[in-house]
mmCIF file of C-alpha atoms in Angstrom:
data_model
loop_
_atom_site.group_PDB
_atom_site.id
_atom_site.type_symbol
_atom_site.label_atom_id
_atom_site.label_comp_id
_atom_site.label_asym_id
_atom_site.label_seq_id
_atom_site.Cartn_x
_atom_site.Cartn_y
_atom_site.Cartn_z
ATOM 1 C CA UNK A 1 210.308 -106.212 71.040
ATOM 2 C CA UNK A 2 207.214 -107.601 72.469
ATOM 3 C CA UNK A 3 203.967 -105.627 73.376
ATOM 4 C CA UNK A 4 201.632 -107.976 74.866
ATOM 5 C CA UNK A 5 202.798 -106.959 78.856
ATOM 6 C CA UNK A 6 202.333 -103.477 78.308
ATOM 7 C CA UNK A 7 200.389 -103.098 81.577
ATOM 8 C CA UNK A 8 203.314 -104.495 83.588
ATOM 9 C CA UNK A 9 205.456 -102.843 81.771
ATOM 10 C CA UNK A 10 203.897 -99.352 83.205
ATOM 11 C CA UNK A 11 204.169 -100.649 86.275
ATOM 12 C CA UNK A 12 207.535 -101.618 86.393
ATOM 13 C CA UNK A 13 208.369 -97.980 84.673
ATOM 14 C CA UNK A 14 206.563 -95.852 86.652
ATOM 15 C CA UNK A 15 209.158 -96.706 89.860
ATOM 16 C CA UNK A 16 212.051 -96.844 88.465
ATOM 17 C CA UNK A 17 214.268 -94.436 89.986
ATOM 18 C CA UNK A 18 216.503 -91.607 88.354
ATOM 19 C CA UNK A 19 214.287 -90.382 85.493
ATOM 20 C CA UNK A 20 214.916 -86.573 85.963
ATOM 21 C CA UNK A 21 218.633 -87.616 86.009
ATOM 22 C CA UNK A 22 219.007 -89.556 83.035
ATOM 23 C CA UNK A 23 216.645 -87.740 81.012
ATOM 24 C CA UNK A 24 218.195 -84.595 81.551
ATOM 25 C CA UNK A 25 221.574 -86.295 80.769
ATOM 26 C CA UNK A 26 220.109 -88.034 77.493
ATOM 27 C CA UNK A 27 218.986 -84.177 76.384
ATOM 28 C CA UNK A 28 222.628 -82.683 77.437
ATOM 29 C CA UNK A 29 223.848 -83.007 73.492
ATOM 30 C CA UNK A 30 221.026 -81.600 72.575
ATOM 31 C CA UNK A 31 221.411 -78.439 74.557
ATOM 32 C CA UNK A 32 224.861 -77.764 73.297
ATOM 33 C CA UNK A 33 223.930 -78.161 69.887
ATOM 34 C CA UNK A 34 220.953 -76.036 70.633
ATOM 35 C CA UNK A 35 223.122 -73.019 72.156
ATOM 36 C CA UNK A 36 224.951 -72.010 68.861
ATOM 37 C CA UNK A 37 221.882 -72.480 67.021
ATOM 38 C CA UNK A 38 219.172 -70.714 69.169
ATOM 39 C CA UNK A 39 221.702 -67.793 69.884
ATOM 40 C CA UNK A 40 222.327 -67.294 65.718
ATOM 41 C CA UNK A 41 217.961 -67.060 65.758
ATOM 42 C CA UNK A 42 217.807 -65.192 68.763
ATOM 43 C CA UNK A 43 220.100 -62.470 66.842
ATOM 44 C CA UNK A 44 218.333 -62.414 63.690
ATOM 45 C CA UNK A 45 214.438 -62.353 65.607
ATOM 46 C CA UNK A 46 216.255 -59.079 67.375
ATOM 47 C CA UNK A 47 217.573 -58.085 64.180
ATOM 48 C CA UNK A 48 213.738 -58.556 62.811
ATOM 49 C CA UNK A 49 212.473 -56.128 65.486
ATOM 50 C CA UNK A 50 211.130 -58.595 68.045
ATOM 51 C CA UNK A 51 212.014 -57.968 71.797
ATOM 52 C CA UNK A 52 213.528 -60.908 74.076
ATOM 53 C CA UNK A 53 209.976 -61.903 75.280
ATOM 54 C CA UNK A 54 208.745 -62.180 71.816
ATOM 55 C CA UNK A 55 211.612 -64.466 70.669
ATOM 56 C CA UNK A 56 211.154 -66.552 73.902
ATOM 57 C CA UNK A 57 207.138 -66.291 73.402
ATOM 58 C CA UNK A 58 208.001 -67.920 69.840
ATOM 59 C CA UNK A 59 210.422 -70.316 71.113
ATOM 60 C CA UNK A 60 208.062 -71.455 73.866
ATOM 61 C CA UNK A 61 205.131 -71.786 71.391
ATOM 62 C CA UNK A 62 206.536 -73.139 67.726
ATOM 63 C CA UNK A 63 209.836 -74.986 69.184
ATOM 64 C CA UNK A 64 211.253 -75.541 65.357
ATOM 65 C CA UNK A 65 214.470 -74.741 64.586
ATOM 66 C CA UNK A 66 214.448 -74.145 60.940
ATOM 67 C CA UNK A 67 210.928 -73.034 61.070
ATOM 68 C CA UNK A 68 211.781 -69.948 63.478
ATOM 69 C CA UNK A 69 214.960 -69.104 61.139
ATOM 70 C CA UNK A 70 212.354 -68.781 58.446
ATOM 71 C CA UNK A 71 209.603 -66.856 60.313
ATOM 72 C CA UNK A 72 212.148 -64.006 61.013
ATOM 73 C CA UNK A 73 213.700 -63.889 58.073
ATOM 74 C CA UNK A 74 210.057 -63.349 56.196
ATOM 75 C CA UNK A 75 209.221 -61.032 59.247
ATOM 76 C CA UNK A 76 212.117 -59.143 58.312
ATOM 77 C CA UNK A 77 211.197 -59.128 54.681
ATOM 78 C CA UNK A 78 207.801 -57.749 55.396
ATOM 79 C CA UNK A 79 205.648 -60.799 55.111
ATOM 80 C CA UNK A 80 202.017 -61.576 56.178
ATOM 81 C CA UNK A 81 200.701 -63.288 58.866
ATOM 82 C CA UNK A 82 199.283 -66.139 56.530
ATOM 83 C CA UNK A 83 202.129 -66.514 54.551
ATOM 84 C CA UNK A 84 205.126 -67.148 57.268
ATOM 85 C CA UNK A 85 202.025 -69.659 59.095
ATOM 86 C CA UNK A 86 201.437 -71.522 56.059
ATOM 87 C CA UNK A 87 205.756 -71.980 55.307
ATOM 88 C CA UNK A 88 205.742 -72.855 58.943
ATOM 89 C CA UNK A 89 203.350 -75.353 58.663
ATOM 90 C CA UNK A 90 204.934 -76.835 55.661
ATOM 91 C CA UNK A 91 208.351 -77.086 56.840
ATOM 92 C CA UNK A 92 207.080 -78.616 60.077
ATOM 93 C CA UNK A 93 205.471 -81.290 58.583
ATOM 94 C CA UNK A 94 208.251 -83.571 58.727
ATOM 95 C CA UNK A 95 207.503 -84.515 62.363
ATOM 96 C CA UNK A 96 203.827 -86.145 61.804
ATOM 97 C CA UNK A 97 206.395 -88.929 60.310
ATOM 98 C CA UNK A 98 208.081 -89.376 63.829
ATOM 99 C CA UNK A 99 205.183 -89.124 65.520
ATOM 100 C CA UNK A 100 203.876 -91.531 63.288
ATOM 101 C CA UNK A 101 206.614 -94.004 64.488
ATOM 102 C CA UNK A 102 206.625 -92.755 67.713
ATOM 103 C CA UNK A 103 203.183 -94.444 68.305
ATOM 104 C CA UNK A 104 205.224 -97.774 68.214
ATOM 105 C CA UNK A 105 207.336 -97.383 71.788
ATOM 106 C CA UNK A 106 203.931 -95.585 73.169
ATOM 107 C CA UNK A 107 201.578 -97.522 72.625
ATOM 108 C CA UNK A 108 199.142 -97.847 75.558
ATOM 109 C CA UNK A 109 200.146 -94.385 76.903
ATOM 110 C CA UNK A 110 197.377 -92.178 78.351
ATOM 111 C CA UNK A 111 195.663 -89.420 76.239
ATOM 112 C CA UNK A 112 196.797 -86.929 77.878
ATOM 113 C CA UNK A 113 200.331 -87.622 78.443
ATOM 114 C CA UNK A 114 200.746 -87.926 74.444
ATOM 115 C CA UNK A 115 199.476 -84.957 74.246
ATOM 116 C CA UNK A 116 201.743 -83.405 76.285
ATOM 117 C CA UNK A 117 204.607 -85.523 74.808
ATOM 118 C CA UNK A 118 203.792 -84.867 71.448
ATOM 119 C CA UNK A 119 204.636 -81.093 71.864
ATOM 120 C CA UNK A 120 208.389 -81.944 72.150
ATOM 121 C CA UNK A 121 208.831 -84.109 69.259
ATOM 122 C CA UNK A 122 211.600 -82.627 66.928
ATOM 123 C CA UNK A 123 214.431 -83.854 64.900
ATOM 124 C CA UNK A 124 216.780 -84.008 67.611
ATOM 125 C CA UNK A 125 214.289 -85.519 70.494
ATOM 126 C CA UNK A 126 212.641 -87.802 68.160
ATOM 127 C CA UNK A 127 216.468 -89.417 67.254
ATOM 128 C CA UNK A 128 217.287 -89.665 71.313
ATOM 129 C CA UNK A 129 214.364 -90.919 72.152
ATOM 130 C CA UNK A 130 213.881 -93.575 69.608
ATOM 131 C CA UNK A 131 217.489 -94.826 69.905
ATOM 132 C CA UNK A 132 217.034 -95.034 73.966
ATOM 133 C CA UNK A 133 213.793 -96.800 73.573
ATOM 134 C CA UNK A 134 215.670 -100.225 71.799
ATOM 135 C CA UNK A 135 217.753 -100.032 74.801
ATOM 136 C CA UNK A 136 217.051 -100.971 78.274
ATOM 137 C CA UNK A 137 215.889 -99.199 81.080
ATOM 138 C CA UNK A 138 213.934 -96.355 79.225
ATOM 139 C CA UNK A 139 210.401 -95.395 79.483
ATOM 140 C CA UNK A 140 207.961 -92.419 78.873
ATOM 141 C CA UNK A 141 209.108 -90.579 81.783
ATOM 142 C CA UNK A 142 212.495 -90.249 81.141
ATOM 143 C CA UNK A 143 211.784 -89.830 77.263
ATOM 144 C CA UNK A 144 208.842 -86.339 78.381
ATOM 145 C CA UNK A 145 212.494 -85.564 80.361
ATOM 146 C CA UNK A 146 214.270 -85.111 76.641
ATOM 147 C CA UNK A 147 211.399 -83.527 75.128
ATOM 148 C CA UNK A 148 211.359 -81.031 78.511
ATOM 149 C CA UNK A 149 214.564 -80.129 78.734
ATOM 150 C CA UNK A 150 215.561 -79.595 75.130
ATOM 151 C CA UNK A 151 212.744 -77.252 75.054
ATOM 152 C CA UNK A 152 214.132 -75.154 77.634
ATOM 153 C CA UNK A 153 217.467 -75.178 75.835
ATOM 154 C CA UNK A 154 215.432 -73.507 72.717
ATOM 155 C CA UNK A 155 213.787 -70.897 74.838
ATOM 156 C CA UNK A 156 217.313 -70.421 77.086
ATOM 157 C CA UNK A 157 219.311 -70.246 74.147
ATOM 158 C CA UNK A 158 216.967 -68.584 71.688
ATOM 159 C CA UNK A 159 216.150 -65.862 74.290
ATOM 160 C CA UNK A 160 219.920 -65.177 75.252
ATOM 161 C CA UNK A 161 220.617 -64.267 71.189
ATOM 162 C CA UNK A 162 218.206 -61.803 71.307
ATOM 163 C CA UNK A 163 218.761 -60.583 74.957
ATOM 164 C CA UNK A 164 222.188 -60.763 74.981
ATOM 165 C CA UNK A 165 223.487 -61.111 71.204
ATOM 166 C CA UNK A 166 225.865 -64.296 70.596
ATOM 167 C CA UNK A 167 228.300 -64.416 72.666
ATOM 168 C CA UNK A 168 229.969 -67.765 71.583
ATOM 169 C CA UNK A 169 232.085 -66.578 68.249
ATOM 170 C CA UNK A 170 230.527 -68.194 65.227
ATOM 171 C CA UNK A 171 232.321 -70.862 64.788
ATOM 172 C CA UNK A 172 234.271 -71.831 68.296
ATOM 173 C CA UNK A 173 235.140 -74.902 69.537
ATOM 174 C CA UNK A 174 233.419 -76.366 66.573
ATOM 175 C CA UNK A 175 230.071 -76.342 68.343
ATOM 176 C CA UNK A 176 228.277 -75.847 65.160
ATOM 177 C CA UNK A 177 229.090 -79.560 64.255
ATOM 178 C CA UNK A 178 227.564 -80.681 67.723
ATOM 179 C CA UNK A 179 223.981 -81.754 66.166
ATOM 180 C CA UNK A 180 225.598 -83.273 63.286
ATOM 181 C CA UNK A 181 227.771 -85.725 65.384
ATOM 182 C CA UNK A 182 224.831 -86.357 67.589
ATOM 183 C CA UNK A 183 222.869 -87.285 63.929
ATOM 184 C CA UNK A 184 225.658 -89.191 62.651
ATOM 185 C CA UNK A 185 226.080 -91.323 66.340
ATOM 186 C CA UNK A 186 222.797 -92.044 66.286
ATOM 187 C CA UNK A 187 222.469 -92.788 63.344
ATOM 188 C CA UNK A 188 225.906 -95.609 63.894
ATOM 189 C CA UNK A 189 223.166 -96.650 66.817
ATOM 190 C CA UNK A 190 220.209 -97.304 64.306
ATOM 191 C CA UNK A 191 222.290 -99.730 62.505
ATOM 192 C CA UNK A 192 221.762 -103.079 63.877
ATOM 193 C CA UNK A 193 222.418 -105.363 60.358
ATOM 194 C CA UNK A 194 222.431 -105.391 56.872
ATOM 195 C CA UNK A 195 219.200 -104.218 56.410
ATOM 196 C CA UNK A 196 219.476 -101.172 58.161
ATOM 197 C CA UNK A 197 222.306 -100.373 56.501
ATOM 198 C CA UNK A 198 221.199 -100.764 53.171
ATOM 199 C CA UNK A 199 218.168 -98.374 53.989
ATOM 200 C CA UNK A 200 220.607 -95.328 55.189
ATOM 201 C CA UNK A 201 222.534 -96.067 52.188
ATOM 202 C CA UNK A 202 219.320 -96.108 49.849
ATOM 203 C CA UNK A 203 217.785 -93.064 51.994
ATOM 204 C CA UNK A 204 221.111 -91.118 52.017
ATOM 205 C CA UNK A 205 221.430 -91.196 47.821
ATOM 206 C CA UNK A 206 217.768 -90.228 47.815
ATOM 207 C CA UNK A 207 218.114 -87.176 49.782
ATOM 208 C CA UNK A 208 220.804 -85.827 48.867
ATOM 209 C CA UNK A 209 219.229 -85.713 45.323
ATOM 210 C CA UNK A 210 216.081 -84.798 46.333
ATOM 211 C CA UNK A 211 217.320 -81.960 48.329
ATOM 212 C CA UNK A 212 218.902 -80.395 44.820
ATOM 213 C CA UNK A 213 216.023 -80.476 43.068
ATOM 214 C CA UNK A 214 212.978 -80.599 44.790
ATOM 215 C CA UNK A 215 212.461 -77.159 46.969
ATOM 216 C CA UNK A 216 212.146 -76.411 50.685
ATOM 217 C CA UNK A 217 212.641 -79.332 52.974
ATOM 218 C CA UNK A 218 210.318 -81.993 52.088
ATOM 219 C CA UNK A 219 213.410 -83.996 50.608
ATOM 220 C CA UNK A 220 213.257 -85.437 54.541
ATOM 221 C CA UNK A 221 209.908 -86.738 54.329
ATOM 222 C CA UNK A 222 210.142 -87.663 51.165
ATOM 223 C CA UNK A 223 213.382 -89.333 51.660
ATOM 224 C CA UNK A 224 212.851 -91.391 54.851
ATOM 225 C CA UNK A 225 209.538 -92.769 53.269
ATOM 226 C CA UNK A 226 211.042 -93.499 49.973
ATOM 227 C CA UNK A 227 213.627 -95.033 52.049
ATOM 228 C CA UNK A 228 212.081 -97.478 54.841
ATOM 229 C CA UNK A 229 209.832 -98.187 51.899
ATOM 230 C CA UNK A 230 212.762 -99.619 49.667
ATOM 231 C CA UNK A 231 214.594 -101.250 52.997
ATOM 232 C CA UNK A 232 211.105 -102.824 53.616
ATOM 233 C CA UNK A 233 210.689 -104.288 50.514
ATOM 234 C CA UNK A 234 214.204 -105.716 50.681
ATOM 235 C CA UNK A 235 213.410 -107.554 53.436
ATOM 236 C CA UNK A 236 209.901 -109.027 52.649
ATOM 237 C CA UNK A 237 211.642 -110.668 49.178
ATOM 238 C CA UNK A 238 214.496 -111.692 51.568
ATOM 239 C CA UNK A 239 211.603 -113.761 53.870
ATOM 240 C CA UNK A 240 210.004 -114.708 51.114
ATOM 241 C CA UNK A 241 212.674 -116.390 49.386
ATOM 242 C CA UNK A 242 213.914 -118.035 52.405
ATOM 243 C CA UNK A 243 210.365 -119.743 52.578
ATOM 244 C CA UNK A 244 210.554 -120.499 49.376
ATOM 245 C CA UNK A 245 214.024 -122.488 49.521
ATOM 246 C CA UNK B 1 203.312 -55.273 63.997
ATOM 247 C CA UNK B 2 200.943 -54.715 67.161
ATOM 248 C CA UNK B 3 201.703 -56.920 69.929
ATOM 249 C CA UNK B 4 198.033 -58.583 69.289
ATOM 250 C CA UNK B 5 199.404 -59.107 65.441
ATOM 251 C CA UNK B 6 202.032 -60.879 66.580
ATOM 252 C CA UNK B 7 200.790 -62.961 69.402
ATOM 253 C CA UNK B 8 198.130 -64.243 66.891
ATOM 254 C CA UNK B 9 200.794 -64.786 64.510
ATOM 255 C CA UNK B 10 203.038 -67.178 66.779
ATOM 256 C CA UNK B 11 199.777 -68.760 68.109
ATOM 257 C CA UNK B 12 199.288 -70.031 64.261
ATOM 258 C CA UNK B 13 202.471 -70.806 63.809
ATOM 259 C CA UNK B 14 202.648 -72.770 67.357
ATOM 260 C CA UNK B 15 198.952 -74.592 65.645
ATOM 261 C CA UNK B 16 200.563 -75.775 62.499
ATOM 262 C CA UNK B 17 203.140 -77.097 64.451
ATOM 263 C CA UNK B 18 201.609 -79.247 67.225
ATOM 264 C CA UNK B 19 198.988 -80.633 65.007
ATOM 265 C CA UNK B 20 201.416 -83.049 62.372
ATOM 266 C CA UNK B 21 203.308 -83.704 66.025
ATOM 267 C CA UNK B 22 200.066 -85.101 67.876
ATOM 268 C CA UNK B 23 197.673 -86.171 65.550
ATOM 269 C CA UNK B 24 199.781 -89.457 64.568
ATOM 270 C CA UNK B 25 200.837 -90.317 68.274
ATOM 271 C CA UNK B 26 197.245 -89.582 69.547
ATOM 272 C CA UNK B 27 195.290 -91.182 67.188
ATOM 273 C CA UNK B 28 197.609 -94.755 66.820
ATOM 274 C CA UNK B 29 199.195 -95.206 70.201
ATOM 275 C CA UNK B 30 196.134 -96.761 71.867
ATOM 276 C CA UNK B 31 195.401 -99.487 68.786
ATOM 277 C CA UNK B 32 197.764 -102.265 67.633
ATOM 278 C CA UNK B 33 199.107 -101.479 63.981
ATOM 279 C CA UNK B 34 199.654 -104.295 61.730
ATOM 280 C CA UNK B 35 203.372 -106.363 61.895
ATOM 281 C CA UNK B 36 203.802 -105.274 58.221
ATOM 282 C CA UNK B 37 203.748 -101.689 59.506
ATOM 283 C CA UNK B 38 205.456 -101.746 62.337
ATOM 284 C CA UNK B 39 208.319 -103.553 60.732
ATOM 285 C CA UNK B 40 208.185 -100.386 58.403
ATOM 286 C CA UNK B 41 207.740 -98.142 61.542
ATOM 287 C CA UNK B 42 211.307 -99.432 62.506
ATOM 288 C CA UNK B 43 213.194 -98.110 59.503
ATOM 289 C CA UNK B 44 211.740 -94.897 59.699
ATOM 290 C CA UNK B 45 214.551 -93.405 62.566
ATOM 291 C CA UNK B 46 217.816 -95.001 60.183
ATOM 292 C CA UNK B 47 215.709 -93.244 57.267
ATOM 293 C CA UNK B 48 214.911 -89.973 58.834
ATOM 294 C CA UNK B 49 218.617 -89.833 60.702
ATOM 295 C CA UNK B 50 219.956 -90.619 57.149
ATOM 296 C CA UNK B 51 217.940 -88.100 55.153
ATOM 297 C CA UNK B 52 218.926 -84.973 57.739
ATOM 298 C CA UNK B 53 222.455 -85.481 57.690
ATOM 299 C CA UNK B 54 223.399 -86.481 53.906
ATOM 300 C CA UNK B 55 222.785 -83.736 52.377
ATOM 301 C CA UNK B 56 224.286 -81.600 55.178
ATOM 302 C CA UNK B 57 228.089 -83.882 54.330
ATOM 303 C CA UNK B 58 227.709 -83.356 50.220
ATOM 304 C CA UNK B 59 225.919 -80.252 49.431
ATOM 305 C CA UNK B 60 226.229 -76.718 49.565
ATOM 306 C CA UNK B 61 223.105 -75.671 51.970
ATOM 307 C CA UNK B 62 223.562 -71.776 49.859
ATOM 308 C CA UNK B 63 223.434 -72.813 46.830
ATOM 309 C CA UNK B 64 221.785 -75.949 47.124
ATOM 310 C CA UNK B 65 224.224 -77.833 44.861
ATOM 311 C CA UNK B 66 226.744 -80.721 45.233
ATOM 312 C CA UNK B 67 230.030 -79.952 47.189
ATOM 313 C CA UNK B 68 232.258 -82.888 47.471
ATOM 314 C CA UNK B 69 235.466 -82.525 50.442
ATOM 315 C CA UNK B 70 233.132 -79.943 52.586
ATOM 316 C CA UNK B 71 234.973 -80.255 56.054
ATOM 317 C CA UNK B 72 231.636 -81.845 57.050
ATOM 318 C CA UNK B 73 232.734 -84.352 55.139
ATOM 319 C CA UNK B 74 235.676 -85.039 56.034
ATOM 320 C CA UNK B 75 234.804 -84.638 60.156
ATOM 321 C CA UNK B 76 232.306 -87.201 59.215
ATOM 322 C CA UNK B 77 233.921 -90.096 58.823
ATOM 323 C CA UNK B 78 236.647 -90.476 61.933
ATOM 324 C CA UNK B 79 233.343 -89.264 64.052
ATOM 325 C CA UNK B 80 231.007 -92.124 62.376
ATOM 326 C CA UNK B 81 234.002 -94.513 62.843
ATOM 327 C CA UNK B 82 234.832 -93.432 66.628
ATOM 328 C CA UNK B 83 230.760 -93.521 66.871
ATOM 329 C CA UNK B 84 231.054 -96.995 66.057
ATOM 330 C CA UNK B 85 233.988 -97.766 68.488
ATOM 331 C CA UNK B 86 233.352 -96.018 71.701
ATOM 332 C CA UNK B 87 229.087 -96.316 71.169
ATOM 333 C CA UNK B 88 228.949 -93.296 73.228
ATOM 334 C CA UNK B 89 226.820 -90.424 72.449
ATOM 335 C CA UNK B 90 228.494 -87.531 74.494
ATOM 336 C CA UNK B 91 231.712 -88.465 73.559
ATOM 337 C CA UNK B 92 231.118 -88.791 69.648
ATOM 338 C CA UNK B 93 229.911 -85.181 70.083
ATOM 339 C CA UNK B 94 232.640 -83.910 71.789
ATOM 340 C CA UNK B 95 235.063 -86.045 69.562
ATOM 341 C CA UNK B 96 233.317 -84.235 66.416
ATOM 342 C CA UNK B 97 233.328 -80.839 67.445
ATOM 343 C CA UNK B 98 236.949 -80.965 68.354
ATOM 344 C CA UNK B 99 238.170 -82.121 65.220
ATOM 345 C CA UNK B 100 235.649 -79.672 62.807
ATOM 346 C CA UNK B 101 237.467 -76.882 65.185
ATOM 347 C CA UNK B 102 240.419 -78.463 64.256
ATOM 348 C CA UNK B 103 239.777 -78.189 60.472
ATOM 349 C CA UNK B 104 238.944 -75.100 60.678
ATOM 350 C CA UNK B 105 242.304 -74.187 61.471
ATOM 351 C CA UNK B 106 243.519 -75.311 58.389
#
């Protein structure tokens, strides 16, 4: 991937036609995996005493999954204010990593359009997005259209649960599994050679024991860094001892 | 909790969030990074896609221990393999779902 024609590159992007379209259809897995999920919060946020506005005030504002599950449940327990913005903050953390490599396929973008952007990057955007942007044909535009619409899945889905209750059966049509085969396709997308193999492989065994013994979630960050570090180094001995030889 | 309580409470909680999710993007995405790190940069999605989803296949999210044959598991590895095939996204979803319902039958 080259980023000396950056300039043209705008150009080029900013008329090429059916954005909305294939944005919205690039967030469409997201949304169903969303539904089952943002219904189950939207139930326990009602549960928790918070109206339908609240929830979707919450939803519109913090747009983390797991973060939102937590802030209800330690509503629910009585927390303080301090406390539930503090776990939120920790548990969040996570996505300064994908923003971090986000900055790669936007570079040159304009202040305020990051800005905008960045305010949609979660697990499940930041996967889409980075797998569309080795492929062809996508751009900024169509990547704010993933960010967009996924949101409104959270705040549709999140605000139904506590509206309405969950009205998909726990369970049905095996929906629950919906963001894990979107993780595990992706991930079948990320792996173009050896290398990339070897650092899901290295990243997977590190997670999995980091996630029994180190508490909360920072096993991800942890994990992916510890990770790309050891897939990194991999290939720098691999260059180097092809120069050598 | 007042309404005010909690408005300032999800305005916090909507601060903690946004900051680790713009600072990054807005401070790097107008200068060139070094090769070194951008060749890191391009592991990170494998890592972070890897590090969500293992422990999700071989642990027990309750009790936060190992769990070996989870129906996670098992889904897993016709979806990654039909993933693989078909390299379609929507599909692999639907594909996965179906048979995790179909598990669950058993």
């Amino acid at each position: 991937m080259t980023h000396t024609n950056n300039a043209a590159d705008e150009a080029v992007q900013d008329i090429s036609p059916g954005w909305l379209r294939e944005g919205l259809v690039a967030a469409a897995p997201i949304a169903l995996g969303y539904f089952p999920l943002g219904m189950a919060m939207g139930v326990l946020g009602q549960k928790a005493g918070l109206s339908a506005g609240m929830v979707a005030l919450m939803s519109l504002l913090v747009y983390a999954g797991s973060a939102q599950f937590i802030a209800v449940a330690m509503l629910g327990t009585g927390a303080g204010p301090g406390a539930i913005i503090l776990t939120t903050f920790v548990v969040n953390f996570r996505h300064l990593l994908m923003s971090f490599a986000l900055s790669v396929p936007l570079r040159g973008a304009r202040r305020g359009f990051l800005s905008l952007f960045s305010y949609g990057i979660t697990d499940e955007t930041f996967a889409v997005n980075m797998t569309r942007f080795r492929q062809d044909g996508w751009d900024r535009r169509r990547a704010l259209v993933v960010n967009e619409g996924s949101h409104l899945a959270w705040v549709g889905a999140t605000t139904c649960g506590a509206w309405a209750g969950a009205f998909i059966p726990a369970g049905a049509f095996g929906i629950d599994y919906a963001l894990v085969a979107m993780f595990l396709c992706l991930l079948v997308f990320q792996l173009q050679g050896r290398l990339y193999v070897l650092t899901a492989l290295a990243t997977a065994i590190l997670s999995v024991v980091l996630y029994l013994f180190v508490p909360g979630n920072a096993y991800v960050v942890l994990a992916s860094v510890g990770g790309a570090t050891i897939g990194f180094l991999l290939q720098k001995r691999k260059n180097r001892t092809r120069r050598v030889s | 909790m007042s309404l005010v309580d909690y408005l300032l409470l999800v305005a916090g909680m909507g601060a903690v969030t946004y900051i680790p999710r713009w600072l990054p993007l807005f401070a790097l995405a107008q200068r060139r990074l070094p090769q070194g790190l951008v060749d890191w940069l391009r592991l990170i999605p494998v890592a972070i896609l890897s590090a969500l989803v293992a422990p999700a296949l071989l642990t027990d999210s309750a009790t936060r221990t190992l769990s070996f044959g989870k129906p996670e598991f098992w889904v897993a590895i016709p979806t990654l393999f039909f993933a693989w095939r078909s390299r379609s996204l929507a599909g692999t979803v639907i594909f996965g779902m179906f048979l995790f319902w179909l598990a669950g039958k058993f």
